[in-house]
mmCIF file of C-alpha atoms in Angstrom:
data_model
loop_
_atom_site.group_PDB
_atom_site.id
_atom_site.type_symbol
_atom_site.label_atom_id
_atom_site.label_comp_id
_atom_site.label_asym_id
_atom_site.label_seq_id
_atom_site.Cartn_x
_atom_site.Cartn_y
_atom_site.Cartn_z
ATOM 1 C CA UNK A 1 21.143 -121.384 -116.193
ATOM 2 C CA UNK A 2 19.276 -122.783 -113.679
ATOM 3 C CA UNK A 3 15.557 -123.759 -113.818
ATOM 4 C CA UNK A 4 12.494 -121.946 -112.260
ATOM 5 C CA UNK A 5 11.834 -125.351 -110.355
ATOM 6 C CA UNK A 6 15.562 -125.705 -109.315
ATOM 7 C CA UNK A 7 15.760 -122.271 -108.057
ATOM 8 C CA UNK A 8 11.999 -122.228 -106.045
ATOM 9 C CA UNK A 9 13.526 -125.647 -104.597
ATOM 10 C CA UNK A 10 17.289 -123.961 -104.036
ATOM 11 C CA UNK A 11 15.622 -120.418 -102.342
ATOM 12 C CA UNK A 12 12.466 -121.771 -100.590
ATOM 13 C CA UNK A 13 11.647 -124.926 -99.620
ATOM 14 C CA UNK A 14 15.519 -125.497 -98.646
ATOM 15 C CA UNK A 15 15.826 -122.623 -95.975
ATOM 16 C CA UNK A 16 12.242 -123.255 -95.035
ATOM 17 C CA UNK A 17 13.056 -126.869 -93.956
ATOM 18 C CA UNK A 18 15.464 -125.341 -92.539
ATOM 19 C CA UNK A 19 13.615 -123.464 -90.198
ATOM 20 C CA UNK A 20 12.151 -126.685 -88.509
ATOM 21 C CA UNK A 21 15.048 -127.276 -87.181
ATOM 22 C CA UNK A 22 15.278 -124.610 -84.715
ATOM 23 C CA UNK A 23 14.377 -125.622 -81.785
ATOM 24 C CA UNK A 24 11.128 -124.912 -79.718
ATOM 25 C CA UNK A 25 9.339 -124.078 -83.141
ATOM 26 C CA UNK A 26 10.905 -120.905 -83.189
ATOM 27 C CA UNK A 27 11.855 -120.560 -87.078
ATOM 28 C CA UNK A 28 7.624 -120.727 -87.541
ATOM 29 C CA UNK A 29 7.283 -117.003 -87.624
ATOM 30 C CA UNK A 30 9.314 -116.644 -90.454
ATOM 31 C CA UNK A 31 8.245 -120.088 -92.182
ATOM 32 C CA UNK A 32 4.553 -118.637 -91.755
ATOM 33 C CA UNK A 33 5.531 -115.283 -92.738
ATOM 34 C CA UNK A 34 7.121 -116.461 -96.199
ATOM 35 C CA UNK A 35 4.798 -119.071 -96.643
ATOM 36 C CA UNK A 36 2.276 -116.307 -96.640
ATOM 37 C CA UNK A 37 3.929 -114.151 -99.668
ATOM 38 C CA UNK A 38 4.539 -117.411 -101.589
ATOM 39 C CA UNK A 39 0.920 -118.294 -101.305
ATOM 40 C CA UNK A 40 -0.379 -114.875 -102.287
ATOM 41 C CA UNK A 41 1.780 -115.506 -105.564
ATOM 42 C CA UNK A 42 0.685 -118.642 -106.270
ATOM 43 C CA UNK A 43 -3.096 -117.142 -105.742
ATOM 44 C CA UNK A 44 -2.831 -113.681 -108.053
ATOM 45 C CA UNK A 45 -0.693 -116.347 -110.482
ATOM 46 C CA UNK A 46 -3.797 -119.325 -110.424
ATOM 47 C CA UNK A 47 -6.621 -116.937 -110.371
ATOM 48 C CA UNK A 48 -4.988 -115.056 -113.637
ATOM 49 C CA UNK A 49 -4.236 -118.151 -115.255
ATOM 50 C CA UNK A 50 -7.863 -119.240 -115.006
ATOM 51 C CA UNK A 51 -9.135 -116.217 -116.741
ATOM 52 C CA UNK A 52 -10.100 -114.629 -113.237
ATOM 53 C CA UNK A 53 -9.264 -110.940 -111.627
ATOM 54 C CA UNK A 54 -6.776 -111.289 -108.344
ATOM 55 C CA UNK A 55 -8.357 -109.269 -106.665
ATOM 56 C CA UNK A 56 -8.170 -109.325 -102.591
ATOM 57 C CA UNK A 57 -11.553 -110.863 -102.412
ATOM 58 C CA UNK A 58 -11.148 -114.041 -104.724
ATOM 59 C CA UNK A 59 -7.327 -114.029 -103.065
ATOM 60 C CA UNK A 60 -9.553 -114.940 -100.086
ATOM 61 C CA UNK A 61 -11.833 -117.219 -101.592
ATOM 62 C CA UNK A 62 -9.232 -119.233 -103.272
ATOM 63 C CA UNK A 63 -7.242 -119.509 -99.530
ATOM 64 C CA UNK A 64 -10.576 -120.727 -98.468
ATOM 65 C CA UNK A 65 -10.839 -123.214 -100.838
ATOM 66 C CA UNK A 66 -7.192 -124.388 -100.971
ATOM 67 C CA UNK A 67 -7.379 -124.732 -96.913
ATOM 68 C CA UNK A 68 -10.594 -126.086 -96.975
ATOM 69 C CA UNK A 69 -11.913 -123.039 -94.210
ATOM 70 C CA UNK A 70 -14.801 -120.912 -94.591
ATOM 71 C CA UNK A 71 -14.650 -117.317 -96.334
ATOM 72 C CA UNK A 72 -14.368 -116.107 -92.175
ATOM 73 C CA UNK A 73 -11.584 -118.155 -91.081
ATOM 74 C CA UNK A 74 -9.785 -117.260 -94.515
ATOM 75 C CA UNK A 75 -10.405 -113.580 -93.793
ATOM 76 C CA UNK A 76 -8.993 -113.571 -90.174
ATOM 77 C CA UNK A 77 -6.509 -115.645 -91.211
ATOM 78 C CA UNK A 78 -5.567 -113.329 -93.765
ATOM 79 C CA UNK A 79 -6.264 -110.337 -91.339
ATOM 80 C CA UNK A 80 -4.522 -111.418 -88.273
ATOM 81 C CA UNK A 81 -1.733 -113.571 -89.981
ATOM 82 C CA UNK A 82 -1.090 -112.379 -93.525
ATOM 83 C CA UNK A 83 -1.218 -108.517 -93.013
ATOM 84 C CA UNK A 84 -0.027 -108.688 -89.421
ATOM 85 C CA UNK A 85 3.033 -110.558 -90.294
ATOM 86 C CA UNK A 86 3.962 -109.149 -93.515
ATOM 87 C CA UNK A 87 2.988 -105.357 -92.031
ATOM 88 C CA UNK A 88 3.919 -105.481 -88.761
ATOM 89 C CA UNK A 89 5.958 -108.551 -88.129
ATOM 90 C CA UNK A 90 3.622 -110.052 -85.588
ATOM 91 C CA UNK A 91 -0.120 -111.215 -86.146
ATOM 92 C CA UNK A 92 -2.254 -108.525 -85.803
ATOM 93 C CA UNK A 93 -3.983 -107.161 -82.702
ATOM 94 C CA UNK A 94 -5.943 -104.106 -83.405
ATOM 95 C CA UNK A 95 -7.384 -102.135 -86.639
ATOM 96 C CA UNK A 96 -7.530 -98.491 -86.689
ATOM 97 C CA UNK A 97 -7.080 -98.046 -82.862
ATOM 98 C CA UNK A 98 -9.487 -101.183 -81.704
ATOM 99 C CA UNK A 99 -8.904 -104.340 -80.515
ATOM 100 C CA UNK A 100 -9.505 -107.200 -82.859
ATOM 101 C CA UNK A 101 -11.864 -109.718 -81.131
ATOM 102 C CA UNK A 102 -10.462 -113.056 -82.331
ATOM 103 C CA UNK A 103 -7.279 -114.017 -80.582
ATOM 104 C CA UNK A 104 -4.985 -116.684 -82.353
ATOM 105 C CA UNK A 105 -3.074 -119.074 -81.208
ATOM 106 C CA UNK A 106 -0.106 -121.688 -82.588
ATOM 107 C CA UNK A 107 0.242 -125.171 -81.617
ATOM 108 C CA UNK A 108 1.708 -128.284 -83.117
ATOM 109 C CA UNK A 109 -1.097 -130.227 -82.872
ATOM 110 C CA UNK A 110 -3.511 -127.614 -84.687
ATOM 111 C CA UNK A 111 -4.769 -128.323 -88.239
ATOM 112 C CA UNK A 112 -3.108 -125.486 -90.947
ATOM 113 C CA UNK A 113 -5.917 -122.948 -89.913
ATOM 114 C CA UNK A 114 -9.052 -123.232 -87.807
ATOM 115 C CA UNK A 115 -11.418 -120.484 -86.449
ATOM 116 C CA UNK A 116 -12.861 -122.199 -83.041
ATOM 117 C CA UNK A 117 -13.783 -121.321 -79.495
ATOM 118 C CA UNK A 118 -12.030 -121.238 -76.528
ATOM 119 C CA UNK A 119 -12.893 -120.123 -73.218
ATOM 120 C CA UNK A 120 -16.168 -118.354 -75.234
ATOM 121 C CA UNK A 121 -13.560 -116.503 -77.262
ATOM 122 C CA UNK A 122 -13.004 -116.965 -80.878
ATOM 123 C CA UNK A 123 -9.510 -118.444 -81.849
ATOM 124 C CA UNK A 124 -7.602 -118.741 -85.023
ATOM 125 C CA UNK A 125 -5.652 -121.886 -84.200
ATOM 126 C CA UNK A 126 -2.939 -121.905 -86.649
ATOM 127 C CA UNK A 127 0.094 -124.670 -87.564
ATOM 128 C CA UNK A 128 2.655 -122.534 -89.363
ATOM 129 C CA UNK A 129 4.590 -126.084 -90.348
ATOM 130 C CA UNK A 130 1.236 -127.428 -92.073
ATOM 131 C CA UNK A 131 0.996 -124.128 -93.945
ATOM 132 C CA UNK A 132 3.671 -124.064 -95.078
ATOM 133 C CA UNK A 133 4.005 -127.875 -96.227
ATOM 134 C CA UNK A 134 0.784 -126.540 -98.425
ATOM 135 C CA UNK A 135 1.699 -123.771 -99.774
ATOM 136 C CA UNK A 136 5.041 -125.999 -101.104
ATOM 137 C CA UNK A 137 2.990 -128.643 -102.053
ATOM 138 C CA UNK A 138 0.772 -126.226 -103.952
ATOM 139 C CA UNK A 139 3.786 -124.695 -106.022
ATOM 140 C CA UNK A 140 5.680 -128.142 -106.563
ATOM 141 C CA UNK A 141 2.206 -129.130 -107.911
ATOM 142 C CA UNK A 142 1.866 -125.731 -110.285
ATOM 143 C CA UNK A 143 5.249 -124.762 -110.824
ATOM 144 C CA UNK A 144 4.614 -123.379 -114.506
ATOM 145 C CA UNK A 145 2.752 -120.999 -112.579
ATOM 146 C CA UNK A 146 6.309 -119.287 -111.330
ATOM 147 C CA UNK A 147 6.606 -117.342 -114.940
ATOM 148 C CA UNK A 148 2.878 -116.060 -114.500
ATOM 149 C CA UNK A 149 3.671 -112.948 -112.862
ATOM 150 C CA UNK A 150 4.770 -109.930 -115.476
ATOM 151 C CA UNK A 151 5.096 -107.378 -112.391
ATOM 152 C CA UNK A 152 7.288 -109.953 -110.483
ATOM 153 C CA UNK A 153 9.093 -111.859 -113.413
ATOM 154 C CA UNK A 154 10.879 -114.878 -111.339
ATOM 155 C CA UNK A 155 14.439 -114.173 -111.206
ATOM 156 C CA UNK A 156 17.716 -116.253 -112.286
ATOM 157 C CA UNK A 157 21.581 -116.356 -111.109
ATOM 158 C CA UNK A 158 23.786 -114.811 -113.775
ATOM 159 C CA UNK A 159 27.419 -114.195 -113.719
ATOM 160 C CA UNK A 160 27.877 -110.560 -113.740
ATOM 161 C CA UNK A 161 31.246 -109.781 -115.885
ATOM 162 C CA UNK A 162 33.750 -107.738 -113.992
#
């Protein structure tokens, strides 16, 4: 039986390394896109652990903290990114039928996540490769955090007998 660690290691960071490979930056969707889920998890898992409710609010906060944004940025971000990815495979343009004012916008030489101006438009400038590298770093760092989650218990590879 494997451990937690070995496993986290074997099923993420692996293939997401993997994904810089690809050239152009085009595995960063899916980098940013998982990178996103594993964060949320290690957020609900942290908050709980420190006697606090997940709720989507301190989910927030705690991004905010961890990226070192304000509680805005950390909204869009979590907006535009986390819900349009994981919802709609593509960062989110519109809620409930209107446009959503603050573009975004992905460049290697952006920090993780930055709300700016452009143009006199707002911008979430966002480095899917530096969010990701985080939200590794932040589970390498926390790992007994993996067996935190009753709803989600973290899995194993057993031998099925035939």
């Amino acid at each position: 039986m494997e451990t937690p660690e070995a496993l986290f290691d074997r099923w993420y960071v692996q293939p997401l390394r993997k994904l810089q490979e690809i050239p152009n930056g085009d595995g960063g969707f899916i980098a940013l896109a998982v990178s996103c889920f594993l964060y949320e998890r290690y957020a609900k898992s942290a908050i709980k652990a420190s006697g606090g409710s997940a709720t989507d609010d301190a989910v927030r906060e705690r991004f905010a903290n961890d990226f070192g944004v304000d509680r805005e940025t950390s909204k869009l971000f979590w907006q535009l990114i986390r819900d349009g990815l994981l919802h709609g495979a593509m960062p989110k343009q519109k809620e409930y039928g209107k446009p959503i004012r603050t573009k975004w916008a992905f460049r290697e030489d952006f920090p993780p996540v930055e709300l700016a101006e452009w143009n006199g438009e707002k911008v979430l400038k966002v480095q899917p490769w530096k969010i990701m590298e985080k939200v590794i770093s932040l589970w390498q760092q926390n790992m007994h955090l993996l067996a935190q989650d009753e709803n989600f218990p973290w899995g194993n590879i057993v031998p099925l007998p035939f």
